[in-house]
PDB file of C-alpha atoms and ligand atoms in Angstrom:
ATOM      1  CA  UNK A   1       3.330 -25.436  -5.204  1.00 91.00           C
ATOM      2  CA  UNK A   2       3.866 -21.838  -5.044  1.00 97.00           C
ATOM      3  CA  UNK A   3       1.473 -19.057  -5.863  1.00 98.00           C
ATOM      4  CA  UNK A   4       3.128 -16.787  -8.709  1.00 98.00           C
ATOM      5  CA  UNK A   5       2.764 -12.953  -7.969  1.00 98.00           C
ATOM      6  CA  UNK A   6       3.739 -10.033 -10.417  1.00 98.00           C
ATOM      7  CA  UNK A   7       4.609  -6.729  -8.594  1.00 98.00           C
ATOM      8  CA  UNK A   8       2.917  -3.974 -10.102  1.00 98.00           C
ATOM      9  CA  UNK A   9       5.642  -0.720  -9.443  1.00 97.00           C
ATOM     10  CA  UNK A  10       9.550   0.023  -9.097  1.00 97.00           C
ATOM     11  CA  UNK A  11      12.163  -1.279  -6.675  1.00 96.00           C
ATOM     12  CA  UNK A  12      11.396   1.271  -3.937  1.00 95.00           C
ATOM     13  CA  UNK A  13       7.671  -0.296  -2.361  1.00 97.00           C
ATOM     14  CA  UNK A  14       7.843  -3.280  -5.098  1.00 98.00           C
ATOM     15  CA  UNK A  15      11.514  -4.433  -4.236  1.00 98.00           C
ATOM     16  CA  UNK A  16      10.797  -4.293  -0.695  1.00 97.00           C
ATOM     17  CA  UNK A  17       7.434  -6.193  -1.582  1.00 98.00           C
ATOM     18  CA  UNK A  18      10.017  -8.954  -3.242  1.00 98.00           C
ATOM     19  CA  UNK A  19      12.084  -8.959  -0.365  1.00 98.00           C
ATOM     20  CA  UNK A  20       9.259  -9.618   2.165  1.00 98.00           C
ATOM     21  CA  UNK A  21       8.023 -12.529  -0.029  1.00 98.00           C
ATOM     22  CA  UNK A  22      11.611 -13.606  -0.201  1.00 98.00           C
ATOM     23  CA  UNK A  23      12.125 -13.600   3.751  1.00 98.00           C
ATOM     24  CA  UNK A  24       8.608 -15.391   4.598  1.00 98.00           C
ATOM     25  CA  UNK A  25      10.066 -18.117   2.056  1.00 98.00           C
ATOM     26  CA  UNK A  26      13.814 -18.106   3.768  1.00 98.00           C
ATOM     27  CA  UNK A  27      13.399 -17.698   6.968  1.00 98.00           C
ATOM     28  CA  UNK A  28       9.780 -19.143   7.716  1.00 98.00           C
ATOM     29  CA  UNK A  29       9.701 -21.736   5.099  1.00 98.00           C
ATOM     30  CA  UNK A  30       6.161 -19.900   4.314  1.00 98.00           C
ATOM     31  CA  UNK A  31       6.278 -21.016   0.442  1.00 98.00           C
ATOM     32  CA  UNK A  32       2.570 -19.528  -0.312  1.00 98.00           C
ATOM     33  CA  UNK A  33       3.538 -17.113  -2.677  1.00 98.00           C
ATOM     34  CA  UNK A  34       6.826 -16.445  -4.887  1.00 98.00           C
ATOM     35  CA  UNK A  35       7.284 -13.817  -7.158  1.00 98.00           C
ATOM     36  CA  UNK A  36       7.969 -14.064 -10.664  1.00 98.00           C
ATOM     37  CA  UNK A  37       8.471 -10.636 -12.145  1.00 98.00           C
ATOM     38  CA  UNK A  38       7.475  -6.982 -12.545  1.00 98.00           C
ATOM     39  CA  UNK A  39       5.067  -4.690 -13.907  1.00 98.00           C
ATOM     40  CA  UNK A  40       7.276  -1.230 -15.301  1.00 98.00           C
ATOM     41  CA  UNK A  41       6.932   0.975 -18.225  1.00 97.00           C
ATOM     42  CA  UNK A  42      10.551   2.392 -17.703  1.00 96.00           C
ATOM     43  CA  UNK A  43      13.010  -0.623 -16.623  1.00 97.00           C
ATOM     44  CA  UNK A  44      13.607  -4.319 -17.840  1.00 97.00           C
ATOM     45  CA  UNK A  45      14.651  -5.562 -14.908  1.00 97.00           C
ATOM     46  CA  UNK A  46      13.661  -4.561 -10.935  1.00 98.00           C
ATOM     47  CA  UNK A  47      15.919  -6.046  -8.496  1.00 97.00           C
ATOM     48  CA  UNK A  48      16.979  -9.199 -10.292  1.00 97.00           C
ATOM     49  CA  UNK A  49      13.394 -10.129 -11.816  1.00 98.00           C
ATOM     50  CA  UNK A  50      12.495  -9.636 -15.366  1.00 98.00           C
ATOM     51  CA  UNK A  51       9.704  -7.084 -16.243  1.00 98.00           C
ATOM     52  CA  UNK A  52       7.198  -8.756 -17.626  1.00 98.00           C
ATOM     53  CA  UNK A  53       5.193  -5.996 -18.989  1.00 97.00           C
ATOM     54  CA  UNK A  54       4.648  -2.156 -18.907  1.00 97.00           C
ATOM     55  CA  UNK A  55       1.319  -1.060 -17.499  1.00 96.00           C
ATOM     56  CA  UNK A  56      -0.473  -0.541 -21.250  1.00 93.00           C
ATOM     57  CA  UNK A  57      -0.550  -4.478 -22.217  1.00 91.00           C
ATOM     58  CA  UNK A  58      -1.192  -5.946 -18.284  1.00 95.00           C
ATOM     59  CA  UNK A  59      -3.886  -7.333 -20.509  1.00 94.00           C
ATOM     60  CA  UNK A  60      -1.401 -10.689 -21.406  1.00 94.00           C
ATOM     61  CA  UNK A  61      -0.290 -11.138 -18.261  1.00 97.00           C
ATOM     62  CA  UNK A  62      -4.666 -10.352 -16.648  1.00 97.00           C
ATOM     63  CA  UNK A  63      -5.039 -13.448 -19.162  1.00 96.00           C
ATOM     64  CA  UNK A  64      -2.841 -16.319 -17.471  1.00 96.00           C
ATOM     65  CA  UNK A  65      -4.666 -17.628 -15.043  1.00 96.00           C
ATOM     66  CA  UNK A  66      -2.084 -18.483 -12.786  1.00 97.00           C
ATOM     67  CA  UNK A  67      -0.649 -14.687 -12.089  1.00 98.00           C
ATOM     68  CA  UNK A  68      -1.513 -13.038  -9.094  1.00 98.00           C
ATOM     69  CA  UNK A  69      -0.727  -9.059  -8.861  1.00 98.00           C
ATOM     70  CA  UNK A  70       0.553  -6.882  -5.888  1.00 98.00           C
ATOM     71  CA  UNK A  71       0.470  -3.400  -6.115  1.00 98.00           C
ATOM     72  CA  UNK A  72       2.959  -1.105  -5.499  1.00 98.00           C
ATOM     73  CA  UNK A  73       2.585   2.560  -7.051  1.00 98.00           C
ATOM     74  CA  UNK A  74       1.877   5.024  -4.040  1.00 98.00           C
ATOM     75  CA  UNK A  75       2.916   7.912  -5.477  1.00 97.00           C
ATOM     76  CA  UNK A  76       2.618  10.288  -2.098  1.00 97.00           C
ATOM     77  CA  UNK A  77       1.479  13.717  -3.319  1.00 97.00           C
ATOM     78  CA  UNK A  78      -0.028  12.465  -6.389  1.00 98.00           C
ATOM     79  CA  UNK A  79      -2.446  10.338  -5.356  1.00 98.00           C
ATOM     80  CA  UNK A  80      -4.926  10.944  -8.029  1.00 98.00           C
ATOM     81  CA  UNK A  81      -2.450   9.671 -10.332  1.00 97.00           C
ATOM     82  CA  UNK A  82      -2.005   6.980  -8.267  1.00 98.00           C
ATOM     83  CA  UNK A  83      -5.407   5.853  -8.517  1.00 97.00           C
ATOM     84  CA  UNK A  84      -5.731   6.808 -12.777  1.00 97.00           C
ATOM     85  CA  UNK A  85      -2.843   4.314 -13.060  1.00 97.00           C
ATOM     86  CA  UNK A  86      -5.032   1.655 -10.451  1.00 97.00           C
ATOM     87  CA  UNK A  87      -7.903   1.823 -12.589  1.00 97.00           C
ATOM     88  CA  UNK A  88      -6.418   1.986 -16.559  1.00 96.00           C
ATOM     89  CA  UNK A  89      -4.639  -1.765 -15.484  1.00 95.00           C
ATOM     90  CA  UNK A  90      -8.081  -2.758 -14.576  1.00 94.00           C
ATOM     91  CA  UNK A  91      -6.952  -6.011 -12.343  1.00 97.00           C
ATOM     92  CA  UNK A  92      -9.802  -7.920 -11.420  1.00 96.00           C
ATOM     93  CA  UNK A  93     -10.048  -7.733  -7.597  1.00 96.00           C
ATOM     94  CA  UNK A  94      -9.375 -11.441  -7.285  1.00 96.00           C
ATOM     95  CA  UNK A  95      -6.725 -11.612  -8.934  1.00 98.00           C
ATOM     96  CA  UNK A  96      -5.001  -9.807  -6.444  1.00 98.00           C
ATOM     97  CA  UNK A  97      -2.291 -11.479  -3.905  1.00 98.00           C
ATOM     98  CA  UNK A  98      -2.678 -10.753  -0.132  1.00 98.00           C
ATOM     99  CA  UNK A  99       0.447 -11.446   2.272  1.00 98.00           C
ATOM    100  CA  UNK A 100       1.145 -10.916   5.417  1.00 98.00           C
ATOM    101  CA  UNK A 101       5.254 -11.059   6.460  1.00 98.00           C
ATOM    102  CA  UNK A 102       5.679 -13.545   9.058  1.00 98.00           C
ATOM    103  CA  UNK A 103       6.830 -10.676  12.093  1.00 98.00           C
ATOM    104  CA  UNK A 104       3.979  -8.643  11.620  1.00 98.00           C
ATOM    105  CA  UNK A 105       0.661  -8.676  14.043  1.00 98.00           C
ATOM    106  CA  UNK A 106      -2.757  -8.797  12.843  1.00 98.00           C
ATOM    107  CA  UNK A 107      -5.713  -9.713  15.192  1.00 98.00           C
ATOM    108  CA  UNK A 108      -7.865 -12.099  14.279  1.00 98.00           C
ATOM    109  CA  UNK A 109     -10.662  -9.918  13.434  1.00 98.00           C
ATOM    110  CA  UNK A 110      -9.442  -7.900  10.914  1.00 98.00           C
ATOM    111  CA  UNK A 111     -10.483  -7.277   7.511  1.00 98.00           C
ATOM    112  CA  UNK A 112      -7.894  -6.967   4.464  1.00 98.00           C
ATOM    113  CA  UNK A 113      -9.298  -6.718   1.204  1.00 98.00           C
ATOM    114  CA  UNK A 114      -7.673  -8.218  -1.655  1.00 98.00           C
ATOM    115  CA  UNK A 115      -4.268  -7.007  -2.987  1.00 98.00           C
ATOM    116  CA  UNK A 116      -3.540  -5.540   0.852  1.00 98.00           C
ATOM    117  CA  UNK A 117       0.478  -6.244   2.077  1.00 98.00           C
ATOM    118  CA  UNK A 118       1.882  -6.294   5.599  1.00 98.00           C
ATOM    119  CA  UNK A 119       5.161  -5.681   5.833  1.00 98.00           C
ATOM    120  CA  UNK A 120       7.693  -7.000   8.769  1.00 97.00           C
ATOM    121  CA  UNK A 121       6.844  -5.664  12.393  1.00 98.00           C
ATOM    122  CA  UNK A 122       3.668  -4.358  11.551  1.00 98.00           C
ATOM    123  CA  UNK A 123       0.511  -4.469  14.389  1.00 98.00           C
ATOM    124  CA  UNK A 124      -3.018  -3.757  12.944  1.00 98.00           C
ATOM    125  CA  UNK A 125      -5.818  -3.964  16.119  1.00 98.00           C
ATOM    126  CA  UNK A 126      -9.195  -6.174  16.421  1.00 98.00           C
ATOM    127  CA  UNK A 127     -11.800  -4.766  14.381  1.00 98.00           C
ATOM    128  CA  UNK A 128      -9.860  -2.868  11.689  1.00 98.00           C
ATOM    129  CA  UNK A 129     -10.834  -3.215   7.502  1.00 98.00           C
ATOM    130  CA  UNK A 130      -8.156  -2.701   5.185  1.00 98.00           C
ATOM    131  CA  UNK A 131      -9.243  -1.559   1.994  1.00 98.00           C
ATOM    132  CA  UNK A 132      -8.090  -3.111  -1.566  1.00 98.00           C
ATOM    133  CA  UNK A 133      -4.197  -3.115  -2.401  1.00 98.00           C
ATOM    134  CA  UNK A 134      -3.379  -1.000   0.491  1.00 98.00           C
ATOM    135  CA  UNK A 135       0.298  -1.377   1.848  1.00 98.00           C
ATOM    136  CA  UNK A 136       1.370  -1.471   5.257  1.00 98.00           C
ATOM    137  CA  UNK A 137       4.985  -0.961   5.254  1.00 98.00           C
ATOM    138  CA  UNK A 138       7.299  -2.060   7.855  1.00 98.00           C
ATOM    139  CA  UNK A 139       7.167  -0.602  11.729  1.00 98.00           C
ATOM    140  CA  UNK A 140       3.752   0.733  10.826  1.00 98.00           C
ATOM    141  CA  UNK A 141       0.902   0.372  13.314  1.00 98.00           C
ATOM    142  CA  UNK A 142      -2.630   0.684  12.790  1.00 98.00           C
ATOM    143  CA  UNK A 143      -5.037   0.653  15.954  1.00 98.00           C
ATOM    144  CA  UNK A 144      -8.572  -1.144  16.407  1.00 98.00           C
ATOM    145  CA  UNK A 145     -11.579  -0.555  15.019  1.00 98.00           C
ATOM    146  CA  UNK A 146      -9.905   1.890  12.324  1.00 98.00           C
ATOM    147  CA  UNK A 147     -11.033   1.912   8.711  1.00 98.00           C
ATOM    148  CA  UNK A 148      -8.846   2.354   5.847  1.00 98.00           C
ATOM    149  CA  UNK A 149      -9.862   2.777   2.394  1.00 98.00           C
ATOM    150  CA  UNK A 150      -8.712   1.693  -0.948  1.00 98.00           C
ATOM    151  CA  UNK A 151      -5.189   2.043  -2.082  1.00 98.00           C
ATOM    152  CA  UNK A 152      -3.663   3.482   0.672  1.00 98.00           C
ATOM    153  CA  UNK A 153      -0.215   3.455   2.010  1.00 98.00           C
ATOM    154  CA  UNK A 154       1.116   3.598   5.235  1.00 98.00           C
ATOM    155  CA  UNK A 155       4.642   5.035   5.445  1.00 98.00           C
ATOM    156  CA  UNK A 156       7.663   3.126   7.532  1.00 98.00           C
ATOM    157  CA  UNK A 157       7.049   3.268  11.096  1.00 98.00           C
ATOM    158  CA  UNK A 158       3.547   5.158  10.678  1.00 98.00           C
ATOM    159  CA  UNK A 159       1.111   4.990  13.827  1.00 98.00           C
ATOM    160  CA  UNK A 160      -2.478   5.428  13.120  1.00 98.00           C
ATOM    161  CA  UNK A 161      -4.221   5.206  16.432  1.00 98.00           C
ATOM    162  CA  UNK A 162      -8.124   3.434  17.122  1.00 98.00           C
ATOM    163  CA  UNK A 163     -11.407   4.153  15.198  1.00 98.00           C
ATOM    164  CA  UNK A 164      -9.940   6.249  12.598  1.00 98.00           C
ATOM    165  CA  UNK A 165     -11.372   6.675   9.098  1.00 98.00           C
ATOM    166  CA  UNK A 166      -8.978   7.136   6.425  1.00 98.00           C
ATOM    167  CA  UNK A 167     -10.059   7.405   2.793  1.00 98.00           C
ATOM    168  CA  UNK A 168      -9.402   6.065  -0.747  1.00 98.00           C
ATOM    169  CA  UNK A 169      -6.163   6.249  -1.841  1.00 98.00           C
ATOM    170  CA  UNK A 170      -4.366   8.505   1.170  1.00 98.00           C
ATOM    171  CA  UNK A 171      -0.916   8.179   2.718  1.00 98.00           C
ATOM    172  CA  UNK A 172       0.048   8.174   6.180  1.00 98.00           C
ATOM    173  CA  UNK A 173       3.864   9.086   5.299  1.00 98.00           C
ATOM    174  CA  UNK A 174       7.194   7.843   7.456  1.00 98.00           C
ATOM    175  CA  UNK A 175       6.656   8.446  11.083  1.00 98.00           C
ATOM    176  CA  UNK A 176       3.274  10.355  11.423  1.00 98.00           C
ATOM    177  CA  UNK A 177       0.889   9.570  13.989  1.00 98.00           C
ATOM    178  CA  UNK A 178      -2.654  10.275  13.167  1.00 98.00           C
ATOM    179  CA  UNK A 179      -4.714  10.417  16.476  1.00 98.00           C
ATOM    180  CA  UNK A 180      -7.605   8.282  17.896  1.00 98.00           C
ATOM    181  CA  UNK A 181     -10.883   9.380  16.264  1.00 98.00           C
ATOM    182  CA  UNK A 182      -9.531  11.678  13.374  1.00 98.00           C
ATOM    183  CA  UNK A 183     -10.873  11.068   9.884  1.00 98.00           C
ATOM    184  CA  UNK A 184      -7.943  11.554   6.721  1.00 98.00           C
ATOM    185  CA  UNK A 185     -10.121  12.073   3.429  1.00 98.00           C
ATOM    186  CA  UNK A 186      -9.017  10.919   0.222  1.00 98.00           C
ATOM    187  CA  UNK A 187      -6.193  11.741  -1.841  1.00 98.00           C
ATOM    188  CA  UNK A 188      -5.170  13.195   1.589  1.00 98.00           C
ATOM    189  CA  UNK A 189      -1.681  13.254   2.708  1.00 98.00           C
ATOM    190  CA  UNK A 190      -0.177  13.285   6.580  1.00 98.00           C
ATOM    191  CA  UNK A 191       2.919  14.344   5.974  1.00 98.00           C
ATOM    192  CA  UNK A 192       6.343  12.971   7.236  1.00 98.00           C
ATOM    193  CA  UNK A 193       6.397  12.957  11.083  1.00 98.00           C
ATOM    194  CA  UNK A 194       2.974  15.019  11.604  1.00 98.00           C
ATOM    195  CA  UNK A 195       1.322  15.010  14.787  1.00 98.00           C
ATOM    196  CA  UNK A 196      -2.642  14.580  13.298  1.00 98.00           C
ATOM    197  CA  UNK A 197      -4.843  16.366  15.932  1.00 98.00           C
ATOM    198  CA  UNK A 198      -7.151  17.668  13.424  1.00 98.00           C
ATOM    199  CA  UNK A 199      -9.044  15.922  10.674  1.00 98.00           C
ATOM    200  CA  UNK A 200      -7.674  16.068   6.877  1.00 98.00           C
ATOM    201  CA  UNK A 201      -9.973  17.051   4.215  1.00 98.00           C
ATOM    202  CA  UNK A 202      -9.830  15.546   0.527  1.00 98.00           C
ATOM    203  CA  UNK A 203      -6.785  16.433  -1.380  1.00 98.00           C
ATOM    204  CA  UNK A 204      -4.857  18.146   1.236  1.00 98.00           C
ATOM    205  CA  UNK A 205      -1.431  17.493   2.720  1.00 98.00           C
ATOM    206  CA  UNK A 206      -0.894  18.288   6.231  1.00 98.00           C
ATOM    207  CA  UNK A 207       2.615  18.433   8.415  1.00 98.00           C
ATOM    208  CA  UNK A 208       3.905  19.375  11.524  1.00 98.00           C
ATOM    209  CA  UNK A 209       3.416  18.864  14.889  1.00 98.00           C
ATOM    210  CA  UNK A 210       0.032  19.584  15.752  1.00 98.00           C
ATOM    211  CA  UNK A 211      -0.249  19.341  11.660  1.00 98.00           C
ATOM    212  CA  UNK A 212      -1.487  22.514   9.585  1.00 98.00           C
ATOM    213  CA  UNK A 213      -2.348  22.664   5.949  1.00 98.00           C
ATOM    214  CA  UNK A 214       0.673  22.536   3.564  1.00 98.00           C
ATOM    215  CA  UNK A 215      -0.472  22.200   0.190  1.00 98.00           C
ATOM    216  CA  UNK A 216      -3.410  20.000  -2.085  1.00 98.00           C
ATOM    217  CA  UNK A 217      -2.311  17.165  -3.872  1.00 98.00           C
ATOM    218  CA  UNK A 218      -0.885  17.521  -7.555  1.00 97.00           C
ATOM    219  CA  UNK A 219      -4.125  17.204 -10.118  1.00 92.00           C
ATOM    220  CA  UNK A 220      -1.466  16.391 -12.417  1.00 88.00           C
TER     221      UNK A 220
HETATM  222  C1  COA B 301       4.141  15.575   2.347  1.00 95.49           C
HETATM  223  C2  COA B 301       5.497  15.747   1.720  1.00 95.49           C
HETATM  224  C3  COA B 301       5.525  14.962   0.392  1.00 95.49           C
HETATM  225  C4  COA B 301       5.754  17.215   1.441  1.00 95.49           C
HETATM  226  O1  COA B 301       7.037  17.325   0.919  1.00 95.49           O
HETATM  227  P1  COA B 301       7.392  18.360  -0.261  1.00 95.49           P
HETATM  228  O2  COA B 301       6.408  18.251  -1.371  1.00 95.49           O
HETATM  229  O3  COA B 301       8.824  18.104  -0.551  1.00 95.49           O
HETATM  230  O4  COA B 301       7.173  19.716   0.463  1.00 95.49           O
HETATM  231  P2  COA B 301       7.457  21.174  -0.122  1.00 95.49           P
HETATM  232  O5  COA B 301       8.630  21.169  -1.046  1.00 95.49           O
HETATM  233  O6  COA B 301       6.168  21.726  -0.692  1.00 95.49           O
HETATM  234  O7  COA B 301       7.815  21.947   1.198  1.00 95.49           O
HETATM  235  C5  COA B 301       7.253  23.183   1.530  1.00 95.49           C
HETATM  236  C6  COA B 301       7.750  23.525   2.924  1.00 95.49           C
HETATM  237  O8  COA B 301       7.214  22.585   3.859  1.00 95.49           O
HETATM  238  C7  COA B 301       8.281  21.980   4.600  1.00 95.49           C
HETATM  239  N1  COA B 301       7.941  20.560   4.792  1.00 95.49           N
HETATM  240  C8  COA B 301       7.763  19.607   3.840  1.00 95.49           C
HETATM  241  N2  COA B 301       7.430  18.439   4.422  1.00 95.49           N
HETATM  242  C9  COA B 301       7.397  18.672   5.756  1.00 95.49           C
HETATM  243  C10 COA B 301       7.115  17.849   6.858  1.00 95.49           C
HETATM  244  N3  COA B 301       6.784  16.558   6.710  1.00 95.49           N
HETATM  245  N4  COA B 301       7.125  18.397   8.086  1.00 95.49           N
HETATM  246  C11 COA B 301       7.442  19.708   8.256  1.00 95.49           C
HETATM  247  N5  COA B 301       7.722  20.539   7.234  1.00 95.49           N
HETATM  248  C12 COA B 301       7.702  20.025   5.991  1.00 95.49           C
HETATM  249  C13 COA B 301       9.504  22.146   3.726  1.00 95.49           C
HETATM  250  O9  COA B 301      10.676  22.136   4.509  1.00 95.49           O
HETATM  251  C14 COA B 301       9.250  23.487   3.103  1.00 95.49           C
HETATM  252  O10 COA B 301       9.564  24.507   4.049  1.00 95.49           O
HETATM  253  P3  COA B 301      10.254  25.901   3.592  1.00 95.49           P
HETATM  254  O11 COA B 301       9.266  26.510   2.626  1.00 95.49           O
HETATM  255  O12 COA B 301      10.393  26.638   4.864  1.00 95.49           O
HETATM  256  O13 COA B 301      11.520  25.509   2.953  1.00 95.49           O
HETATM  257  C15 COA B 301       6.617  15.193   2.665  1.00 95.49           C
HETATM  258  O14 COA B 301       6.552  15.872   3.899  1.00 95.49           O
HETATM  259  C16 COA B 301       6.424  13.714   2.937  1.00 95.49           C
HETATM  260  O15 COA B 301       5.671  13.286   3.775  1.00 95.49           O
HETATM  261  N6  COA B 301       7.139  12.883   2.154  1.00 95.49           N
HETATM  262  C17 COA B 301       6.914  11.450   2.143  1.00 95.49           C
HETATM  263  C18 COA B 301       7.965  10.683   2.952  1.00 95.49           C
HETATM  264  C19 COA B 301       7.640   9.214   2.912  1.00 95.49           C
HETATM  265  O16 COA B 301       6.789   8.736   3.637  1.00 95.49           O
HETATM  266  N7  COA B 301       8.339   8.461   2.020  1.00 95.49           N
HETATM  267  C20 COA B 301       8.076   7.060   1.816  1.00 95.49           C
HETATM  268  C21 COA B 301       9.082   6.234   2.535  1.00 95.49           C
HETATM  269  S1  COA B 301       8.546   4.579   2.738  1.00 95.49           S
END
């Protein structure tokens, strides 16, 4: 019988979540997990599933035993507030789900924490630790030995080269390549198709190509 997972988020990263699950059930008969609903303060329904709850009273849901959670809130540029919301729905760390989609690569020795999702095509290297509810999203590439912390999120089609150190709750956003060796802080942002020759402090969003400083992060 299936696992049951709630998505925590919207239908941008938690629809495509849904749709991943969907596919590893359709096309590779991979029945693990299926999903049963949503976690959203603002809508009643996300792409055809009911929302269960809004972030305040998780607390039901925490209770059933049977409920896994993925999250899905990466809100890039306001990662603090990211990680506020992480920590008010105060998920147990096993109660997190952690899937991989069926197309994507990831050597043997790797690490994912709980709550961690791989979307289709993705490659992650020998060696590399995923940190807790982190989200790989499709085309994205992560090299070896690289670690990533805690609820980040790794744009579409991302490439994060070898023996990289990334931080709690940082985005790697669509297209950027971080290279070998760099270290991206926390609550640090490499913006849409950066080049990342330099290292990224805490709270700072870098673009371009090499990337400079943009802006910090919203405190708000
Ligand atoms: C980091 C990011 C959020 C900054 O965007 P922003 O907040 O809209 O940026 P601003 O409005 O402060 O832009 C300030 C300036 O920087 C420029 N700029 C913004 N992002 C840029 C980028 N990635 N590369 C180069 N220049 C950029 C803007 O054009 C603007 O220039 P101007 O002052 O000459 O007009 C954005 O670059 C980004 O990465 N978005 C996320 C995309 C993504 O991964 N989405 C998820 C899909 S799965």
């Amino acid at each position: 019988m299936s696992k049951k997972v709630i998505i925590i988020g919207g239908e941008g990263n938690g629809g495509i979540i849904a749709s991943c699950i969907e596919d590893n059930r359709e096309r590779f008969n991979d029945l693990e997990w299926e999903v049963v609903g949503f976690v959203n303060d603002y809508e009643k329904e996300v792409c055809g599933y009911p929302v269960l709850s809004g972030t305040n009273n998780i607390s039901k849901l925490v209770e059933n035993k049977e409920y896994y959670f993925m999250w899905g809130i990466h809100m890039i540029g306001r990662n603090i507030l990211t990680e506020q919301v992480f920590r008010k729905v105060n998920i147990p760390q096993e109660r997190f789900a952690t899937i991989i989609h069926k197309t994507a690569f990831v050597a043997k020795s790797v690490i994912l924490e709980s709550g961690v999702f791989v979307m289709f095509n993705c490659y992650i290297g020998p060696q590399t630790h995923i940190g807790q509810c982190s989200l790989i999203m499709a085309n994205s590439l992560i090299g070896h030995d690289t670690k990533v912390g805690a609820l980040c999120h790794f744009s579409l089609g991302s490439i994060t080269g070898s023996y990289i150190t990334i931080g709690l709750c940082s985005d790697v956003a669509l297209g950027a390549k971080v290279l070998e060796k760099r270290k991206i802080g926390n609550y640090a942002v490499a913006g849409a198709n950066s080049l990342i020759t330099h290292d990224i402090p805490d709270y700072e969003i870098h673009v371009g190509s090499p990337a400079k400083f943009l802006k910090r992060v919203r405190e708000d």
